[in-house]
Amino acid sequence: MLCAKCNCDNTADARYCNQCAAPLNRACPECAHPNAPDAKFCSQCAVALDTTGPTRTKAEAADSPTGERRHLTVLFCDLVGSTAIAAQLDPEEWRETVAGYHRVAAEAITGFDGHVAKYLGDGVMAYFGWPAAHDNDAERAARAGLAILDAIGQLNEQPGHAKLSARVGIDSGPVVVGKGAGNETEVFGDAPNIAARVQAAAEPNTVAISDATHRLVSGLFIVEDLGAQVLKGIERPTHLYRVLRPSGARGRFDVATAAGGLTPFVGREDELRSLMNRWERAREGEGQVALIIGEAGIGKSRLVRRFREQIIATPHTWVEAGAGAFFQNTPFYPVTEMLCELVGWRSNQSAEEQLAQLESALEMAELKVAEAIPLIVPLLNLPLPAKYPPSTLSPERQRSQLLATLVEWIVGSARVQPLVIATEDLHWVDPSTLDLIQLLVEQGTAAQLLLLYTARPEFRAQWPPRAHHTQLNLGRLNARDSRTMIAQVADHKALSDETVAAVVERTGGVPLFVEELTRAVLESGDAKLGGREIPATLHDSLMARLDRLGSAKEVAQIGAVIGSDFSYELLHAIHPIAEKDLQRALDSLADAELLYVRGIAPDATYQFKHALIRDAAYEALLKSRRKDLHRLVARTLDAQFLTLKDAHPEVLARHWTEAGEIEPAIATWSRAGSNAQARSAFVEAQESYQQAVALVNSLPESPERNSRELELRQSVVLMLTLSKGWVAPEMIDAIERTAELAEKSGNLAQLGDLIIRRGFAAHFSYDYPLAIALADQALDLAIRDDNPASLAYARLLQMVIRYQLGDLAGVEKHFTAGLKVFDDPGFIQNPAATAVSTFGTASWNAWVLGRAEVARERMTQMLVIANRDNPFHMMLSGHFAAVLLVGLREYERAGTLAAQALEQSEKHQFPQFAAYLRCTLGLVRAQLGRVTEGIGLIRLGLATAGAPSHYQTSYLAAAQGTRRCHCRSDRDRRASTADQSR
C-alpha cells in the first residue's frame, strides 16, 4: 500500500506509513469513514478528501470535551427574497429548490476544503480552518463564495427553475470550537455573527468580506471598497469589501512582488552561487535540473526571484509557472501557464492572433506544425482551425504524443536561446504535469536548458538522481541575517534590542515569519513584543502544519505547555500513552521539521525549531486545558524530577503560576530568586523576585501580605541596585513602593534602610538638598535604633554625598566615626559592596586631601574586603582602584584594573558602571598615547551613562587636551628636524 504523503510502499495490513507515520487509510473529515489512500472523495458521503497528508476527522477535532481555540474564516450564504419565492411555489417544489441550492452550495464549499457547519433555513454556514486548517483558508472561503454564486447562476439557467439570488458574507477571527449544550459541535466567538451581518449588508449576487478577511487575501482578489458599514449588533463600524474575481496572483509572494514590497535579498549566498554554477553549465549545452526544497515561508520563491535578477543581463528566455492548491486535479495546469508565456501571448489578443504566434513558435523550435497543432490547441483552449485535421489517435496514444511534442518543443526552444523553466510548488502539481517534468528531466540533458523547481519537504521527486541534478535544501536564516531583515522591514523605525532579539527567537530564521512578526509589532504602534501574539497572516499557516500531524498534534501541544524544550522522560510522565505511540508521534514532529532531537529515547530531549509553532500549538489549547496541564507538569516536576526542581526552580515556578496555584508559585519564585542571587545572576534574580511580588499583589490586602511584599521588594531593590543603578525609573518606583510598605510596618530598621536607599537615589540624581536631608534623617534613625549595620549604611551615605559636595572634612569625620561599625559582617558581606564603596570613597577623599599614602592604604583595605566570589564586589573595587591610580598617574596598572572591571560589568550586566569604566579606561588609553581610541571610549561611556558625574565629563576634556599636547609635540619634533637639516 503506497503512502499518500511520501509514496513509500507499506504492507497491506499497515495502518501507518513506516517512513513518515502518516495514516494509510484516508479518514473522511465529515463522517470518519476510512478511504483508500488515493481516494479524492469519501465513498460514503462524497466529501472531498485532503490527500496532502494526515487529516483529522470531524470527530477527532471535537473529541476533547474542552474543545480548542482556532483562527477561523466563516462563510455565511443566504438567499435573497426567499419568502416571496416560497409563496409562489408549492411547498414540495420549494423544498426541492432549497435542496438543490444547498447541494450546489455544499459542493462549492467542500470543493475548497471548507466544512458545511449547518443549514439555517435557506442559509448556509461554512467554516474554513476547521476541522483541518490550510495556509490559505481565507482565500478558499472567498473562492467558495464566488463559486456558490456561479453555481446558483447555472441552476437559474435550468428550464422552469425559480430564479434565485444570494448574498455571501465572510469574516475571519479567533473562535473556540467545542461541544455546545447538546452533542453538536459549536463555534463560540464573533466571527459567525459578523459573517452573517456582513452577508446582510451585501448586495444580491455578491460576495462581501470584512476588513479582517481582506487583510488575509489582499492582492489575491480584485475587490471593490464598500467603506465602513454599521452592522447590527456590532459595536464598531466594519470596513467591507466586495470580492469581484481572483487577481491571478499565485500567492502572497506574487502580491508582494507586484506591489514592490519585497525586502532586499538576505543570505542564501551559497545557494545562489550553486544556481549560478548550474546556469553556466546549462548555457554550455549541459542541461541542468535544480530542485529547491524548503518549508512554507523559508524563501524558495525569493531565491528564484534573486537568481532571475542575477542573470537578467545574459541573453536567455525565462518561463515561469506554478502549481496551485486549487488545481491539483486539473491536468497540465502549470504547463498551460508555461506555454502561454513561452509563446508570448497577451490577454487582449484574438484567437487568430494567438494561433499565429503559436505556429511561429512551433516553427522556430523546428516542430512539424501540422502534427503539433491538433495536439496542443485543446490544451491551450483554442479552437482547432479547419486547415488542421483533428487527431485520430486513441486517447492513450494522443496523451503520449502530446507529452513527446511538448518535450520536443521545449528542447527545440532551448536550441534557439538558453531557456530557464521555473515551476513552483511541485507539492501541488497534477499527475500529468509531473509526467512531463519527468520526461524533461530525462531528455533535456543535451540542451541549453535549466529546469528550476521549488517544493515543500513532503514532495518526493519521481526521477532518480543524476550528476546534472541539484537539490538545494533551504535552511533557516542565521541570527545575523534575521536581524538584517528586521531592520529592512522596520525601515528606520526604532525597535529595541530586546524586541529584535524576541523576533529573532520566535521566528526561528523563517523569512516569512520574520517579516510578518516585525510588521505586526510595527502596526501595533508599540515597538515591543510580549506574550504569544501571532500575526493573523500566519495563524492559518501554522495551524495547518499542526493539523497535518494527526494525533501527533496533541503531543506537540503538551510539549508546548512543558516549554520550548523538554525531555522524553518528562513528556511521557505527563502523557503516559504507549511508548511506541509516543515515539511515533515524536518522530512525526521531527520529520515535519517542527522539533530538534538530541539523543535516543528514553534519554532524548526535544526542542521546538522556532517559537511561533510552539506558540500556535499552545494557543490552540483552551485556557482551562492549559491550566490543567500546567498543574500536572508542576506536580510531576515537584514529585518526580527533584534534580530539575532544585537546579531550575524558575521552571517549576512558571508552571505553578500558569496553573493559578498562587502560594506554591510565590514560594518557588522566591527560591528561584535566591538561587540566582547566589550565582550572581542579578538580572535573573530580579525577574524572579518581581514575579513573586506580582503574585503577592494578587492576594487580598492584609498586614501579613504587606509584610511578605515588603520582604520581596527589598530583594527587588537590592537586585535593581546591582543591575540597573540608582537612577533607573524602575529603581525609583521600587524604592518608593518599598518605603510605603516600610512606613506601614513601623519597623525602624526597615524604614531606615529605605531612607538610605532613597538618599542614594537622590545623590545619583544630583538632588543634593534632598539627599543630605535623607542622609541626616537616616543617621538619626540608625542612632536611635542602635543597629551597627544601619549605622554603617548611614555613615556611608553621609560620606558619598559630602564627597560630591566637596565637604572633605565631613567625609573624614563620618569615616572615622564609622570605623567602629564598618566591620559589621552584614555590612561587609552585602552583595551591593557597601564596604567596598566605603573604603573606596575614603581612599579618593584622602588623595584629594593630598594624603597619597593614606589613600593607598585605604585602597589596599578595600581590595582585601572585596569578596572575590562576588562579581559586583570585584567590579566595584576595580573601579575605585582604577580611578585612584589615574589620580596617582599610575596609568598602566589603572588600565589593567579598569579593563578587568569593565569585562565584569559587561559579563554580569552592570550597565551604569560599564559606562563609568569606559570613561576611566578611555582616559588611561589617551594618557598612554592611544588618544583617538581613548576619546572614542569616553564618548561611548558618556552616551551610555545616563547621568555621568562631573569627573567623568572632565575626562573628555583631559583626553582632548592630551591630543593637543601630542600635536604640539609632533610639530616641535618636525620643526627641530627641519632646523637640523638646514
Coordinates of N, CA and C in Angstrom, one line a residue, residues 637-820:
L637 N 6.9 17.6 38.2 CA 8.2 18.1 38.5 C 8.5 18.1 40.0
D638 N 7.5 18.5 40.8 CA 7.7 18.6 42.2 C 7.9 17.2 42.9
A639 N 7.2 16.2 42.3 CA 7.3 14.9 43.0 C 8.3 14.0 42.4
Q640 N 8.6 14.1 41.0 CA 9.4 13.1 40.4 C 10.7 13.5 39.8
F641 N 10.9 14.8 39.6 CA 12.1 15.4 38.9 C 12.8 16.3 39.9
L642 N 13.3 15.8 40.9 CA 13.9 16.6 42.0 C 15.1 17.3 41.6
T643 N 15.9 16.7 40.7 CA 17.1 17.4 40.3 C 16.8 18.6 39.5
L644 N 15.8 18.5 38.5 CA 15.4 19.7 37.8 C 14.7 20.7 38.6
K645 N 14.0 20.2 39.6 CA 13.3 21.2 40.5 C 14.3 22.0 41.3
D646 N 15.4 21.4 41.8 CA 16.4 22.1 42.6 C 17.3 23.0 41.7
A647 N 17.6 22.5 40.5 CA 18.5 23.2 39.7 C 17.8 24.4 39.0
H648 N 16.6 24.2 38.7 CA 15.8 25.3 37.9 C 14.5 25.5 38.5
P649 N 14.4 26.1 39.7 CA 13.1 26.4 40.4 C 12.3 27.3 39.6
E650 N 12.9 28.2 38.7 CA 12.1 29.1 37.9 C 11.2 28.4 36.9
V651 N 11.6 27.2 36.5 CA 10.8 26.4 35.6 C 9.5 25.9 36.3
L652 N 9.7 25.4 37.5 CA 8.6 24.9 38.3 C 7.7 26.1 38.7
A653 N 8.3 27.2 39.0 CA 7.5 28.4 39.4 C 6.6 28.9 38.2
R654 N 7.1 28.8 37.0 CA 6.3 29.2 35.9 C 5.1 28.3 35.7
H655 N 5.3 27.0 35.9 CA 4.1 26.1 35.8 C 3.1 26.4 36.9
W656 N 3.6 26.6 38.2 CA 2.7 26.9 39.2 C 1.9 28.1 38.9
T657 N 2.6 29.1 38.4 CA 1.9 30.4 38.1 C 0.9 30.2 37.0
E658 N 1.2 29.6 35.9 CA 0.3 29.4 34.8 C -0.9 28.5 35.3
A659 N -0.7 27.7 36.3 CA -1.8 26.8 36.8 C -2.7 27.6 37.7
G660 N -2.3 28.8 38.1 CA -3.1 29.6 39.1 C -2.9 29.1 40.5
E661 N -1.8 28.4 40.8 CA -1.6 28.0 42.2 C -0.6 29.0 42.8
I662 N -1.3 30.0 43.5 CA -0.5 31.2 43.9 C 0.5 30.9 45.0
E663 N 0.1 30.2 46.0 CA 1.1 30.0 47.1 C 2.3 29.3 46.7
P664 N 2.2 28.1 46.1 CA 3.4 27.4 45.7 C 4.2 28.2 44.7
A665 N 3.5 29.0 43.8 CA 4.2 29.8 42.8 C 5.1 30.9 43.5
I666 N 4.5 31.6 44.6 CA 5.3 32.6 45.3 C 6.5 32.0 45.9
A667 N 6.3 30.9 46.6 CA 7.4 30.2 47.3 C 8.5 29.8 46.3
T668 N 8.1 29.3 45.2 CA 9.1 28.8 44.2 C 9.8 29.9 43.5
W669 N 9.1 31.0 43.2 CA 9.7 32.2 42.6 C 10.8 32.8 43.6
S670 N 10.4 32.8 44.8 CA 11.3 33.3 45.8 C 12.6 32.5 45.9
R671 N 12.4 31.2 45.8 CA 13.6 30.3 45.9 C 14.4 30.5 44.6
A672 N 13.7 30.7 43.5 CA 14.5 30.9 42.2 C 15.3 32.2 42.3
G673 N 14.7 33.2 42.9 CA 15.4 34.5 43.1 C 16.7 34.3 44.0
S674 N 16.5 33.6 45.0 CA 17.7 33.3 45.9 C 18.7 32.5 45.2
N675 N 18.4 31.5 44.5 CA 19.3 30.7 43.8 C 20.1 31.6 42.8
A676 N 19.4 32.4 42.0 CA 20.0 33.2 41.0 C 21.0 34.2 41.7
Q677 N 20.5 34.8 42.8 CA 21.3 35.8 43.5 C 22.6 35.1 44.0
A678 N 22.5 33.9 44.5 CA 23.7 33.2 44.9 C 24.7 32.9 43.8
R679 N 24.2 32.8 42.6 CA 25.1 32.6 41.4 C 25.5 33.9 40.8
S680 N 25.2 35.1 41.4 CA 25.5 36.4 40.9 C 24.8 36.7 39.6
A681 N 23.7 36.0 39.4 CA 22.8 36.2 38.2 C 21.8 37.2 38.6
F682 N 22.2 38.5 38.7 CA 21.3 39.5 39.4 C 20.1 39.9 38.6
V683 N 20.2 39.9 37.2 CA 19.1 40.2 36.4 C 18.0 39.1 36.5
E684 N 18.4 37.9 36.5 CA 17.5 36.7 36.6 C 16.9 36.7 38.0
A685 N 17.7 37.1 39.0 CA 17.2 37.1 40.4 C 16.1 38.2 40.5
Q686 N 16.4 39.3 39.9 CA 15.4 40.4 40.0 C 14.1 40.0 39.3
E687 N 14.2 39.4 38.2 CA 12.9 39.0 37.5 C 12.1 38.0 38.3
S688 N 12.8 37.0 39.0 CA 12.2 36.0 39.8 C 11.5 36.7 41.0
Y689 N 12.2 37.6 41.6 CA 11.6 38.3 42.8 C 10.4 39.1 42.3
Q690 N 10.5 39.7 41.2 CA 9.3 40.6 40.7 C 8.1 39.7 40.4
Q691 N 8.4 38.5 39.9 CA 7.3 37.6 39.6 C 6.6 37.2 40.9
A692 N 7.4 37.0 42.0 CA 6.8 36.7 43.3 C 6.0 37.9 43.8
V693 N 6.5 39.1 43.6 CA 5.8 40.3 44.1 C 4.5 40.5 43.4
A694 N 4.5 40.2 42.1 CA 3.2 40.3 41.3 C 2.2 39.4 41.8
L695 N 2.6 38.2 42.2 CA 1.6 37.2 42.7 C 1.2 37.6 44.1
V696 N 2.1 38.1 44.9 CA 1.7 38.5 46.3 C 0.6 39.7 46.2
N697 N 0.8 40.5 45.2 CA -0.1 41.6 45.0 C -1.5 41.2 44.6
S698 N -1.6 39.9 44.1 CA -2.9 39.4 43.7 C -3.7 38.9 44.9
L699 N -3.1 38.8 46.0 CA -3.7 38.3 47.3 C -4.5 39.5 47.9
P700 N -5.5 39.2 48.7 CA -6.2 40.2 49.4 C -5.3 41.0 50.4
E701 N -5.5 42.3 50.5 CA -4.6 43.1 51.3 C -4.8 42.7 52.8
S702 N -3.6 42.6 53.5 CA -3.6 42.3 54.9 C -2.2 42.7 55.4
P703 N -2.1 42.8 56.7 CA -0.7 43.1 57.3 C 0.3 42.0 56.9
E704 N -0.2 40.7 56.9 CA 0.7 39.6 56.5 C 1.1 39.7 55.1
R705 N 0.2 40.1 54.2 CA 0.5 40.2 52.8 C 1.5 41.3 52.6
N706 N 1.3 42.5 53.3 CA 2.2 43.6 53.2 C 3.6 43.3 53.7
S707 N 3.6 42.5 54.7 CA 4.9 42.0 55.2 C 5.7 41.2 54.2
R708 N 5.0 40.3 53.6 CA 5.6 39.4 52.6 C 6.0 40.2 51.4
E709 N 5.2 41.2 51.0 CA 5.6 42.0 49.8 C 6.8 42.9 50.2
L710 N 6.9 43.4 51.4 CA 8.0 44.2 51.8 C 9.3 43.4 51.7
E711 N 9.3 42.2 52.2 CA 10.5 41.4 52.2 C 10.9 41.1 50.8
L712 N 10.0 40.8 49.9 CA 10.3 40.6 48.5 C 10.8 41.8 47.8
R713 N 10.1 43.0 48.1 CA 10.5 44.2 47.4 C 11.9 44.6 47.8
Q714 N 12.3 44.4 49.0 CA 13.7 44.7 49.4 C 14.7 43.9 48.6
S715 N 14.3 42.7 48.3 CA 15.2 41.9 47.4 C 15.2 42.5 46.0
V716 N 14.1 42.9 45.6 CA 14.0 43.5 44.2 C 14.9 44.8 44.2
V717 N 14.8 45.6 45.2 CA 15.5 46.9 45.2 C 17.0 46.6 45.2
L718 N 17.4 45.6 46.0 CA 18.8 45.2 46.0 C 19.3 44.7 44.6
M719 N 18.5 43.9 43.9 CA 18.9 43.4 42.6 C 18.9 44.6 41.6
L720 N 18.0 45.5 41.7 CA 18.0 46.7 40.8 C 19.2 47.5 41.0
T721 N 19.6 47.6 42.3 CA 20.8 48.4 42.6 C 22.0 47.9 41.8
L722 N 22.1 46.6 41.7 CA 23.2 45.9 41.0 C 23.0 45.9 39.5
S723 N 21.8 45.7 39.0 CA 21.6 45.5 37.6 C 21.2 46.8 36.8
K724 N 20.6 47.8 37.5 CA 20.1 49.0 36.8 C 20.7 50.3 37.3
G725 N 21.2 50.3 38.5 CA 21.7 51.5 39.0 C 20.6 52.3 39.8
W726 N 21.1 53.3 40.5 CA 20.2 54.1 41.4 C 19.2 55.0 40.7
V727 N 19.5 55.4 39.5 CA 18.7 56.4 38.9 C 17.7 55.9 37.9
A728 N 17.7 54.5 37.7 CA 16.8 53.9 36.7 C 15.3 54.2 37.2
P729 N 14.4 54.5 36.3 CA 13.0 54.8 36.7 C 12.4 53.6 37.5
E730 N 12.7 52.4 37.1 CA 12.1 51.3 37.9 C 12.7 51.2 39.3
M731 N 13.9 51.6 39.4 CA 14.6 51.7 40.7 C 13.9 52.7 41.6
I732 N 13.6 53.9 41.1 CA 12.9 54.9 41.9 C 11.5 54.4 42.3
D733 N 10.8 53.8 41.3 CA 9.5 53.3 41.7 C 9.5 52.2 42.7
A734 N 10.5 51.3 42.6 CA 10.6 50.2 43.6 C 10.9 50.8 45.0
I735 N 11.8 51.8 45.1 CA 12.1 52.3 46.4 C 10.9 53.0 47.0
E736 N 10.2 53.7 46.2 CA 9.0 54.5 46.8 C 8.0 53.5 47.3
R737 N 7.7 52.4 46.5 CA 6.7 51.4 47.0 C 7.2 50.7 48.2
T738 N 8.5 50.4 48.3 CA 9.0 49.7 49.4 C 9.0 50.6 50.6
A739 N 9.2 51.9 50.4 CA 9.2 52.8 51.6 C 7.8 52.9 52.1
E740 N 6.8 52.9 51.2 CA 5.4 53.0 51.7 C 5.1 51.8 52.6
L741 N 5.5 50.6 52.2 CA 5.3 49.4 52.9 C 6.0 49.4 54.3
A742 N 7.2 50.0 54.2 CA 8.0 50.0 55.5 C 7.4 51.0 56.5
E743 N 6.9 52.1 56.0 CA 6.2 53.0 56.9 C 5.0 52.4 57.5
K744 N 4.2 51.6 56.8 CA 3.1 50.9 57.3 C 3.5 49.9 58.4
S745 N 4.6 49.3 58.2 CA 5.0 48.2 59.1 C 5.5 48.8 60.5
G746 N 6.0 50.0 60.4 CA 6.5 50.6 61.7 C 7.9 50.1 62.1
N747 N 8.6 49.3 61.3 CA 9.9 48.8 61.6 C 11.0 49.8 61.3
L748 N 11.6 50.3 62.4 CA 12.6 51.3 62.3 C 13.8 50.9 61.4
A749 N 14.3 49.7 61.5 CA 15.4 49.2 60.7 C 15.0 49.2 59.2
Q750 N 13.9 48.7 58.9 CA 13.4 48.6 57.5 C 13.2 50.0 57.0
L751 N 12.6 50.9 57.8 CA 12.4 52.3 57.4 C 13.7 53.0 57.1
G752 N 14.6 52.8 58.0 CA 15.9 53.4 57.9 C 16.6 53.0 56.6
D753 N 16.5 51.7 56.4 CA 17.1 51.1 55.2 C 16.6 51.8 53.9
L754 N 15.2 51.9 53.9 CA 14.6 52.6 52.7 C 15.0 54.0 52.6
I755 N 15.1 54.7 53.7 CA 15.5 56.1 53.6 C 16.9 56.2 53.1
I756 N 17.8 55.3 53.5 CA 19.1 55.3 52.9 C 19.1 55.1 51.4
R757 N 18.3 54.1 51.0 CA 18.2 53.9 49.5 C 17.6 55.1 48.8
R758 N 16.7 55.8 49.4 CA 16.1 57.0 48.7 C 17.2 58.0 48.7
G759 N 18.0 58.1 49.7 CA 19.1 59.0 49.8 C 20.2 58.8 48.7
F760 N 20.5 57.5 48.4 CA 21.4 57.2 47.4 C 20.8 57.5 46.0
A761 N 19.5 57.3 45.8 CA 18.9 57.6 44.6 C 18.9 59.1 44.3
A762 N 18.6 59.9 45.4 CA 18.7 61.4 45.3 C 20.1 61.8 44.9
H763 N 21.1 61.2 45.6 CA 22.5 61.5 45.4 C 22.9 61.3 43.9
F764 N 22.5 60.1 43.4 CA 22.9 59.8 42.0 C 22.1 60.6 41.0
S765 N 21.0 61.2 41.4 CA 20.2 62.1 40.6 C 20.6 63.5 40.7
Y766 N 21.6 63.8 41.5 CA 22.2 65.1 41.8 C 21.2 66.0 42.5
D767 N 20.3 65.5 43.2 CA 19.4 66.3 44.1 C 20.0 66.3 45.5
Y768 N 21.0 67.1 45.6 CA 21.8 67.1 46.9 C 21.0 67.7 48.1
P769 N 20.2 68.7 48.0 CA 19.4 69.1 49.2 C 18.6 68.0 49.7
L770 N 17.9 67.2 48.8 CA 17.1 66.1 49.3 C 18.0 65.0 49.8
A771 N 19.1 64.7 49.1 CA 20.0 63.7 49.5 C 20.5 63.9 50.9
I772 N 21.0 65.1 51.2 CA 21.6 65.4 52.6 C 20.5 65.3 53.6
A773 N 19.3 65.8 53.3 CA 18.2 65.7 54.3 C 17.9 64.3 54.6
L774 N 17.8 63.4 53.6 CA 17.6 62.0 53.9 C 18.7 61.3 54.6
A775 N 20.0 61.8 54.3 CA 21.1 61.2 55.0 C 21.1 61.5 56.5
D776 N 20.7 62.8 56.8 CA 20.6 63.2 58.2 C 19.5 62.4 58.9
Q777 N 18.4 62.2 58.2 CA 17.3 61.5 58.8 C 17.6 60.0 59.0
A778 N 18.3 59.4 58.1 CA 18.8 58.0 58.2 C 19.7 57.9 59.4
L779 N 20.6 58.8 59.5 CA 21.6 58.7 60.6 C 20.9 58.8 62.0
D780 N 19.9 59.8 62.1 CA 19.2 59.9 63.4 C 18.5 58.6 63.7
L781 N 17.8 58.0 62.7 CA 17.1 56.7 62.9 C 18.1 55.6 63.3
A782 N 19.2 55.5 62.7 CA 20.2 54.5 63.0 C 20.8 54.6 64.4
I783 N 21.0 55.9 64.8 CA 21.5 56.1 66.2 C 20.4 55.7 67.2
R784 N 19.2 56.1 66.9 CA 18.1 55.7 67.9 C 17.9 54.2 67.9
D785 N 18.0 53.5 66.8 CA 17.8 52.1 66.7 C 19.0 51.3 67.3
D786 N 20.2 52.0 67.3 CA 21.4 51.4 67.8 C 21.7 50.1 67.1
N787 N 21.6 50.1 65.8 CA 21.8 48.9 64.9 C 23.1 49.2 64.2
P788 N 24.2 48.3 64.4 CA 25.5 48.6 63.8 C 25.4 48.7 62.3
A789 N 24.7 47.7 61.7 CA 24.6 47.7 60.2 C 23.9 49.0 59.7
S790 N 22.8 49.3 60.3 CA 22.1 50.6 59.9 C 23.0 51.8 60.0
L791 N 23.7 51.8 61.1 CA 24.6 53.0 61.4 C 25.7 53.0 60.3
A792 N 26.2 51.8 59.9 CA 27.3 51.8 58.9 C 26.8 52.3 57.6
Y793 N 25.5 51.9 57.2 CA 25.0 52.4 55.9 C 24.7 53.9 56.0
A794 N 24.3 54.4 57.1 CA 24.0 55.8 57.2 C 25.3 56.6 57.1
R795 N 26.4 56.1 57.7 CA 27.7 56.8 57.6 C 28.2 56.8 56.2
L796 N 28.0 55.7 55.5 CA 28.4 55.6 54.1 C 27.7 56.6 53.3
L797 N 26.4 56.7 53.5 CA 25.6 57.7 52.7 C 26.1 59.1 53.0
Q798 N 26.4 59.5 54.2 CA 26.9 60.8 54.5 C 28.2 61.0 53.8
M799 N 29.1 60.0 53.7 CA 30.4 60.1 53.1 C 30.3 60.4 51.6
V800 N 29.5 59.6 50.9 CA 29.4 59.8 49.4 C 28.8 61.1 49.0
I801 N 27.8 61.6 49.8 CA 27.2 62.9 49.5 C 28.1 64.0 49.8
R802 N 28.8 64.0 50.9 CA 29.7 65.1 51.3 C 30.9 65.1 50.4
Y803 N 31.3 63.9 49.9 CA 32.4 63.9 48.9 C 32.1 64.7 47.7
Q804 N 30.8 64.4 47.2 CA 30.4 65.1 46.0 C 30.2 66.6 46.2
L805 N 29.8 67.0 47.4 CA 29.6 68.4 47.7 C 30.9 69.1 48.1
G806 N 32.1 68.3 48.1 CA 33.4 68.9 48.5 C 33.6 69.1 49.9
D807 N 32.8 68.5 50.8 CA 32.9 68.6 52.2 C 33.9 67.5 52.6
L808 N 35.2 67.7 52.3 CA 36.2 66.6 52.5 C 36.4 66.3 54.0
A809 N 36.3 67.4 54.8 CA 36.4 67.2 56.3 C 35.2 66.4 56.8
G810 N 34.1 66.6 56.3 CA 32.9 65.9 56.7 C 33.0 64.4 56.3
V811 N 33.7 64.1 55.2 CA 33.9 62.7 54.8 C 34.8 62.0 55.8
E812 N 35.9 62.7 56.2 CA 36.8 62.1 57.1 C 36.1 61.9 58.5
K813 N 35.3 62.9 58.9 CA 34.6 62.8 60.2 C 33.7 61.5 60.2
H814 N 32.9 61.3 59.2 CA 32.0 60.2 59.2 C 32.7 58.9 59.0
F815 N 33.8 58.9 58.2 CA 34.6 57.7 58.0 C 35.2 57.3 59.3
T816 N 35.8 58.2 60.0 CA 36.4 57.9 61.3 C 35.4 57.4 62.3
A817 N 34.2 58.1 62.4 CA 33.2 57.7 63.3 C 32.6 56.3 63.0
G818 N 32.7 56.0 61.7 CA 32.1 54.7 61.3 C 33.0 53.5 61.4
L819 N 34.3 53.8 61.6 CA 35.2 52.6 61.7 C 34.8 51.6 62.8
K820 N 34.0 52.1 63.8 CA 33.6 51.2 64.8 C 32.5 50.2 64.3

